[in-house]
PDB file of C-alpha atoms in Angstrom:
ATOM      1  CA  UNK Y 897       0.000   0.000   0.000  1.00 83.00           C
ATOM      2  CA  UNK Y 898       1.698   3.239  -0.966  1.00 87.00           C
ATOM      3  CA  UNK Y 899       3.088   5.262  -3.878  1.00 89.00           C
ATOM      4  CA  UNK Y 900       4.354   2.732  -6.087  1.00 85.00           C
ATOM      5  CA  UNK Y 901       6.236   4.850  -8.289  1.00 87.00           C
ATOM      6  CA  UNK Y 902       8.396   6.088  -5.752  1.00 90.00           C
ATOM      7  CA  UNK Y 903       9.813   2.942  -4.676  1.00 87.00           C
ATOM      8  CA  UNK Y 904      13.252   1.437  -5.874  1.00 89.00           C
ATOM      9  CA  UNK Y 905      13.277  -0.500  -8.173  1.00 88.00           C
ATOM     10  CA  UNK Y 906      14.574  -3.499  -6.009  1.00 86.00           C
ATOM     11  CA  UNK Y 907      11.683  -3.056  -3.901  1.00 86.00           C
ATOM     12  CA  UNK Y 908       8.730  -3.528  -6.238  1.00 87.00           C
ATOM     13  CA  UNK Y 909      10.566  -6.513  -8.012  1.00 88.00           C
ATOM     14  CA  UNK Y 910      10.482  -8.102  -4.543  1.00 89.00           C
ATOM     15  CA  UNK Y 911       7.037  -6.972  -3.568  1.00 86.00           C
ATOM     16  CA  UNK Y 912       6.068  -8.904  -7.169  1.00 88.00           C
ATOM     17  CA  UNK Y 913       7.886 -11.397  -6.628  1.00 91.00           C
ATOM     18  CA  UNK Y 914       5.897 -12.337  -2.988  1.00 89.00           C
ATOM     19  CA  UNK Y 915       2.488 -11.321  -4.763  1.00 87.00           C
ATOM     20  CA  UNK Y 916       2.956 -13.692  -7.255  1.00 92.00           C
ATOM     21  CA  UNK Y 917       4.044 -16.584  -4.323  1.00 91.00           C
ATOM     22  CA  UNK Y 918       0.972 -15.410  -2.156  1.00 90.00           C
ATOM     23  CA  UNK Y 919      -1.508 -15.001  -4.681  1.00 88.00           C
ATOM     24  CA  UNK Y 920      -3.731 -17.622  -4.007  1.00 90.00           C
ATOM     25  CA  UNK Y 921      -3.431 -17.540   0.046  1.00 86.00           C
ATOM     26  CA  UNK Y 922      -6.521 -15.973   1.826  1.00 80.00           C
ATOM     27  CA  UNK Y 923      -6.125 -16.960   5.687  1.00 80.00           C
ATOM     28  CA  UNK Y 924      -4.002 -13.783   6.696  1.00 76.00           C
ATOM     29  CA  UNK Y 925      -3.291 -10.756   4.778  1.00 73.00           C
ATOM     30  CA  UNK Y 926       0.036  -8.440   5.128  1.00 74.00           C
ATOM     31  CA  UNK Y 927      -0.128  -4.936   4.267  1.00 77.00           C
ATOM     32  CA  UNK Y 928       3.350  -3.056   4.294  1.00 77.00           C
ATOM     33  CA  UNK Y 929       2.708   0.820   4.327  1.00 81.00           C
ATOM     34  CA  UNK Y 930       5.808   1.339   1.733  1.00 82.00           C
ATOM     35  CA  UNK Y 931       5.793   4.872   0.459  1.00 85.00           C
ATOM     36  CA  UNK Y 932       2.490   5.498   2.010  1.00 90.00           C
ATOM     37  CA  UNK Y 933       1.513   9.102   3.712  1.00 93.00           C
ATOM     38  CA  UNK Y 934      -2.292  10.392   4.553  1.00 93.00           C
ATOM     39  CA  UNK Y 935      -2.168  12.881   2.003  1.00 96.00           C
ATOM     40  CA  UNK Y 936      -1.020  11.213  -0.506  1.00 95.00           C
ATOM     41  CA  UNK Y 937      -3.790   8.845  -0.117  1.00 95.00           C
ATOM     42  CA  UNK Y 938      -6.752  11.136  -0.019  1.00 96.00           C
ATOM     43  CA  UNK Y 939      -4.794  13.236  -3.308  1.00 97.00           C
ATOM     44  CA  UNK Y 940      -4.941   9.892  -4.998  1.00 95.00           C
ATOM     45  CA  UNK Y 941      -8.286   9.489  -4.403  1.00 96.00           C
ATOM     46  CA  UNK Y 942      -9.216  12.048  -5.711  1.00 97.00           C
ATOM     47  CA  UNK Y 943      -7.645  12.342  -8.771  1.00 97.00           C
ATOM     48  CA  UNK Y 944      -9.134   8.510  -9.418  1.00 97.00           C
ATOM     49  CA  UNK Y 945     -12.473  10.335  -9.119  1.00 98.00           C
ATOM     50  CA  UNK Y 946     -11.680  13.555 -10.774  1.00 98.00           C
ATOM     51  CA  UNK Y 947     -10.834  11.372 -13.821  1.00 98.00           C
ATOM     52  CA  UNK Y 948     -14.022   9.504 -13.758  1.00 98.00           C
ATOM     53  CA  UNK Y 949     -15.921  12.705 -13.538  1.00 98.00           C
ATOM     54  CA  UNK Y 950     -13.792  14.225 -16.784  1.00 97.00           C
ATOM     55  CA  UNK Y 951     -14.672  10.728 -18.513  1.00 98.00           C
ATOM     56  CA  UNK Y 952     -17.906  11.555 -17.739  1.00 97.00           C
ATOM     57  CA  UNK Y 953     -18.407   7.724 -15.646  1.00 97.00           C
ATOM     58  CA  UNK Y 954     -19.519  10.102 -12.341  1.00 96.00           C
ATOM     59  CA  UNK Y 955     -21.003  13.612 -11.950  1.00 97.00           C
ATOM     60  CA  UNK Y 956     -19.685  15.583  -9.225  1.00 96.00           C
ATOM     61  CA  UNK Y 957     -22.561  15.494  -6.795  1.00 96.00           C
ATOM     62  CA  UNK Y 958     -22.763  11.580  -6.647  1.00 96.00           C
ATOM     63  CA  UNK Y 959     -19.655  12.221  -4.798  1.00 96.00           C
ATOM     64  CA  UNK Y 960     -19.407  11.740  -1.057  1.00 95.00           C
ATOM     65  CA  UNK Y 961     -17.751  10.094   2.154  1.00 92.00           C
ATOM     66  CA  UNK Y 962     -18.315   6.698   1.233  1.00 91.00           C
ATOM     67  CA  UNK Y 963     -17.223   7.070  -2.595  1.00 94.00           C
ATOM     68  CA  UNK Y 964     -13.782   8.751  -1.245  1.00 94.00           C
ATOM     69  CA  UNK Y 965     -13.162   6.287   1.025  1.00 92.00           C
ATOM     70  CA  UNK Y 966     -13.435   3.577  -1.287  1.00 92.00           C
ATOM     71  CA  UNK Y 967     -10.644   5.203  -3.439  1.00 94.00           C
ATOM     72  CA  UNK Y 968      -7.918   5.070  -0.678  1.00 93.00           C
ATOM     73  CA  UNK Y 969      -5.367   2.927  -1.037  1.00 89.00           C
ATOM     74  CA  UNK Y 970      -6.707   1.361   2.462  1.00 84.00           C
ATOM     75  CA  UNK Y 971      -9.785  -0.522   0.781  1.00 85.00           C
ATOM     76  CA  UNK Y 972      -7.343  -2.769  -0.467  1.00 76.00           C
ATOM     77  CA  UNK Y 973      -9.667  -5.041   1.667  1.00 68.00           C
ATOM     78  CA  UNK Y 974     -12.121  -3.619   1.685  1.00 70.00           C
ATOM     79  CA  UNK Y 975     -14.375  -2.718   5.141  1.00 67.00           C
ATOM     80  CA  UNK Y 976     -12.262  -4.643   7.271  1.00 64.00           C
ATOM     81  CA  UNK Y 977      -9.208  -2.338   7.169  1.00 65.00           C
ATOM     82  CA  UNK Y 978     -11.258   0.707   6.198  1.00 70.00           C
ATOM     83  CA  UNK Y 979     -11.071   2.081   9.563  1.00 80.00           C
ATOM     84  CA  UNK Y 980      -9.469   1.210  13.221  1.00 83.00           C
ATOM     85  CA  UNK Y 981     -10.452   1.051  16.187  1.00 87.00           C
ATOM     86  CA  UNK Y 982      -7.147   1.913  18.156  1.00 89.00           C
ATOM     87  CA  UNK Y 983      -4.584   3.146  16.528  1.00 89.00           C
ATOM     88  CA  UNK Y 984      -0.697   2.027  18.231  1.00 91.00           C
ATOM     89  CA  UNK Y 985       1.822   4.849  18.126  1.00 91.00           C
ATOM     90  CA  UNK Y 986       5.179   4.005  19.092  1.00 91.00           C
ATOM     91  CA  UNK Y 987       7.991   5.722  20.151  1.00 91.00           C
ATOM     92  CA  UNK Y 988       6.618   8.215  22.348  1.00 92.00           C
ATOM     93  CA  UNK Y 989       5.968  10.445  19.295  1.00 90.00           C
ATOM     94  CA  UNK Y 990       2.200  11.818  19.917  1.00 93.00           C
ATOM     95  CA  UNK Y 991       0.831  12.809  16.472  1.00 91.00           C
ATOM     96  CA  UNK Y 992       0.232  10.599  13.788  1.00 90.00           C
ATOM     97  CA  UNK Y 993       2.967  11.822  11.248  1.00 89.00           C
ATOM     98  CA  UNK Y 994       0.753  11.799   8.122  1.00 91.00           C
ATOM     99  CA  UNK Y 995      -0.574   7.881   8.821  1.00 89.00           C
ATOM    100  CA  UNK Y 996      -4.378   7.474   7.778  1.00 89.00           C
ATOM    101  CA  UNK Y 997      -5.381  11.032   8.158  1.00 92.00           C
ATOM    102  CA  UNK Y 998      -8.634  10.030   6.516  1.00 92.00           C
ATOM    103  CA  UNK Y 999      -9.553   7.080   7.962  1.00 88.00           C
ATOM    104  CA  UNK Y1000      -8.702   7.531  11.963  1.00 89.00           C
ATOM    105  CA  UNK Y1001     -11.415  10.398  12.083  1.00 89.00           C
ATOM    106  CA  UNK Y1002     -13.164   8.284  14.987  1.00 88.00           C
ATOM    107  CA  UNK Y1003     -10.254   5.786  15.768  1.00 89.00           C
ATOM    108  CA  UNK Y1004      -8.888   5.749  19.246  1.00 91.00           C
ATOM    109  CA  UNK Y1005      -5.550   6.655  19.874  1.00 93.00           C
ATOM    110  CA  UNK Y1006      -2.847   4.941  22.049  1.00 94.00           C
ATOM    111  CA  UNK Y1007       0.593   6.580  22.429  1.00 95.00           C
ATOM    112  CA  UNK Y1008       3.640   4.768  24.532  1.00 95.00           C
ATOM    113  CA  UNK Y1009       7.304   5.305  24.663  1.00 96.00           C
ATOM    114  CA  UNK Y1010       8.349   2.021  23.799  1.00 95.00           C
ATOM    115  CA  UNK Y1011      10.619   1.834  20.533  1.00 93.00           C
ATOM    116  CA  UNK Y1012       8.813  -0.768  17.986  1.00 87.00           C
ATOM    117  CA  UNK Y1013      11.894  -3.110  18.413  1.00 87.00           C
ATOM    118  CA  UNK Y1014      10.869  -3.870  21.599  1.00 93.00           C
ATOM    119  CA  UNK Y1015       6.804  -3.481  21.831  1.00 93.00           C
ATOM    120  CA  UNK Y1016       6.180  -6.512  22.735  1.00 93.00           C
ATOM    121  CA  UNK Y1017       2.931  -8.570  24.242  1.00 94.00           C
ATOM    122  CA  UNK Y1018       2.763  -7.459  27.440  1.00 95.00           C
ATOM    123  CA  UNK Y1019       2.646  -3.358  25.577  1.00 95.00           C
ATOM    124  CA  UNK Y1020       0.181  -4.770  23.489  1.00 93.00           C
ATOM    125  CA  UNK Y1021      -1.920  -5.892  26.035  1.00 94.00           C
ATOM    126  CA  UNK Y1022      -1.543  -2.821  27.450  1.00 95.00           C
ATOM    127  CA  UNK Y1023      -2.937  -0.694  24.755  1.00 94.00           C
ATOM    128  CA  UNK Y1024      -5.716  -3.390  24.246  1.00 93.00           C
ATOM    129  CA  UNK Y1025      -6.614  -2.827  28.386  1.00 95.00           C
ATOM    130  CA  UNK Y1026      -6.568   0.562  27.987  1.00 95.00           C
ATOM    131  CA  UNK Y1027      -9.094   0.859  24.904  1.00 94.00           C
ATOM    132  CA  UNK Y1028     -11.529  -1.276  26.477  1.00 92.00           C
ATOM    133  CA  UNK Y1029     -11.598   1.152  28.977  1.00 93.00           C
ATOM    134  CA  UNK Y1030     -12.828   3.545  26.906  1.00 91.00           C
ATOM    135  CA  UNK Y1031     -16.372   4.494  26.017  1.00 87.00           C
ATOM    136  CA  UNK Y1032     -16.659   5.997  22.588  1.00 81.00           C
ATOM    137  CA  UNK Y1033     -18.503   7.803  21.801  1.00 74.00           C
ATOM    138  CA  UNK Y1034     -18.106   9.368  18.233  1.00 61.00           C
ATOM    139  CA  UNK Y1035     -19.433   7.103  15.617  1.00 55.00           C
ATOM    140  CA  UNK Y1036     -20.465   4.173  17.826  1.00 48.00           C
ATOM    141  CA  UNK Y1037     -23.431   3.269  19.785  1.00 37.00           C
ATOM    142  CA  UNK Y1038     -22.849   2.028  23.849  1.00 39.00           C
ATOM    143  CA  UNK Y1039     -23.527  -1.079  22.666  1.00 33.00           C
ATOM    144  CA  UNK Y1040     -21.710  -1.325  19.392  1.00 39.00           C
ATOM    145  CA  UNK Y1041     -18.478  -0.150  22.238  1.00 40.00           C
ATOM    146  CA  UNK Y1042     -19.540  -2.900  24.046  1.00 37.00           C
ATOM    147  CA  UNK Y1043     -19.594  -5.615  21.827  1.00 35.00           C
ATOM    148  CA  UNK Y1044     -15.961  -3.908  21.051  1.00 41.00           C
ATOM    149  CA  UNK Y1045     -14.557  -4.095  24.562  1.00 41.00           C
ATOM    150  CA  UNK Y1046     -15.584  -8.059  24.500  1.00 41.00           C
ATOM    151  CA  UNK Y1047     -13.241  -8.456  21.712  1.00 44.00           C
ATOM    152  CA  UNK Y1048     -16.418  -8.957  19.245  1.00 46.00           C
ATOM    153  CA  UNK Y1049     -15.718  -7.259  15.738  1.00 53.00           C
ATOM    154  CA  UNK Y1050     -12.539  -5.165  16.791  1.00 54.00           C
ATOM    155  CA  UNK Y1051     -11.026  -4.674  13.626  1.00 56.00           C
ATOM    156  CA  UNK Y1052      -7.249  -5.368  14.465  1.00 58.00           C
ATOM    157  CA  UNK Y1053      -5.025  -2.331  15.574  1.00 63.00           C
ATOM    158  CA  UNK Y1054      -2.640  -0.499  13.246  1.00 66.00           C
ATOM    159  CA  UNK Y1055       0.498   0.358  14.879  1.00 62.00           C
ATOM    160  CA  UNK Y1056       2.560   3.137  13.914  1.00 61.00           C
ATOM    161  CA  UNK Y1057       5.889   1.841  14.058  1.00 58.00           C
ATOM    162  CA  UNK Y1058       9.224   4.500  14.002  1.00 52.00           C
TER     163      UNK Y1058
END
């Protein structure tokens, strides 16, 4: 996921080469962020729409929220990586440094000094504790945060790694 034309050479004949070995898997699913920024995501989006408008596939005002969002390089998967629920930031670094700008408009946020090296389980946990603690509020009913804080349709945490 990411700007493909901006990465070496070497690096997109490997990321081929593993497609091509992993094509027909569907258990688990590995997304490297390679090249990847917030911005550059909701640009591309919109230029993918912008063109269908100008090849006059989509007028203007059918455009909205949903449409966008299923132009970002995140719907690679559709729904289930469209947007988390908790968002990991590593490093002790408390902003999200141009990582899915669109898509954490109602994610919660965890921040912790640990280096990604060493997160390990026990910091994982940790974030996962202090989530269910929460009660959100934007974008979710009490019960929809319920059936969250029991571990029922949390869509897995993206960590922030630096």
């Amino acid at each position: 996921m990411g700007d493909t034309s901006r990465r070496p050479a070497s690096l997109q004949g490997a990321v081929r080469e593993v497609e091509e070995m992993t094509r027909n898997n569907s258990r688990h699913h590995l997304i490297l962020a390679t090249c990847y920024s917030g911005r550059w995501d909701i640009v591309q989006a919109c230029r993918e729409l912008a063109a269908k408008v100008q090849d006059n596939q989509l007028r203007p005002e059918d455009i909205d929220e949903s449409m966008l969002a299923g132009h970002l390089a995140t719907n690679v998967l559709g729904d289930q990586l469209a947007c988390p629920d908790l968002l990991i930031r590593t490093s002790g670094e408390l902003r999200l440094s141009n990582f899915l700008l669109w898509q954490s408009a109602y994610t919660e946020l965890y921040f912790t000094s640990t280096f990604w090296p060493d997160f390990g389980e026990d910091d994982y946990i940790q974030a996962l504790k202090s989530f269910q603690s929460r009660e959100r509020r934007a974008a979710c009913t009490k019960q929809c945060s319920q059936s969250i804080s029991t571990n029922n349709g949390l869509h897995l945490p993206w960590i922030v790694a630096s």
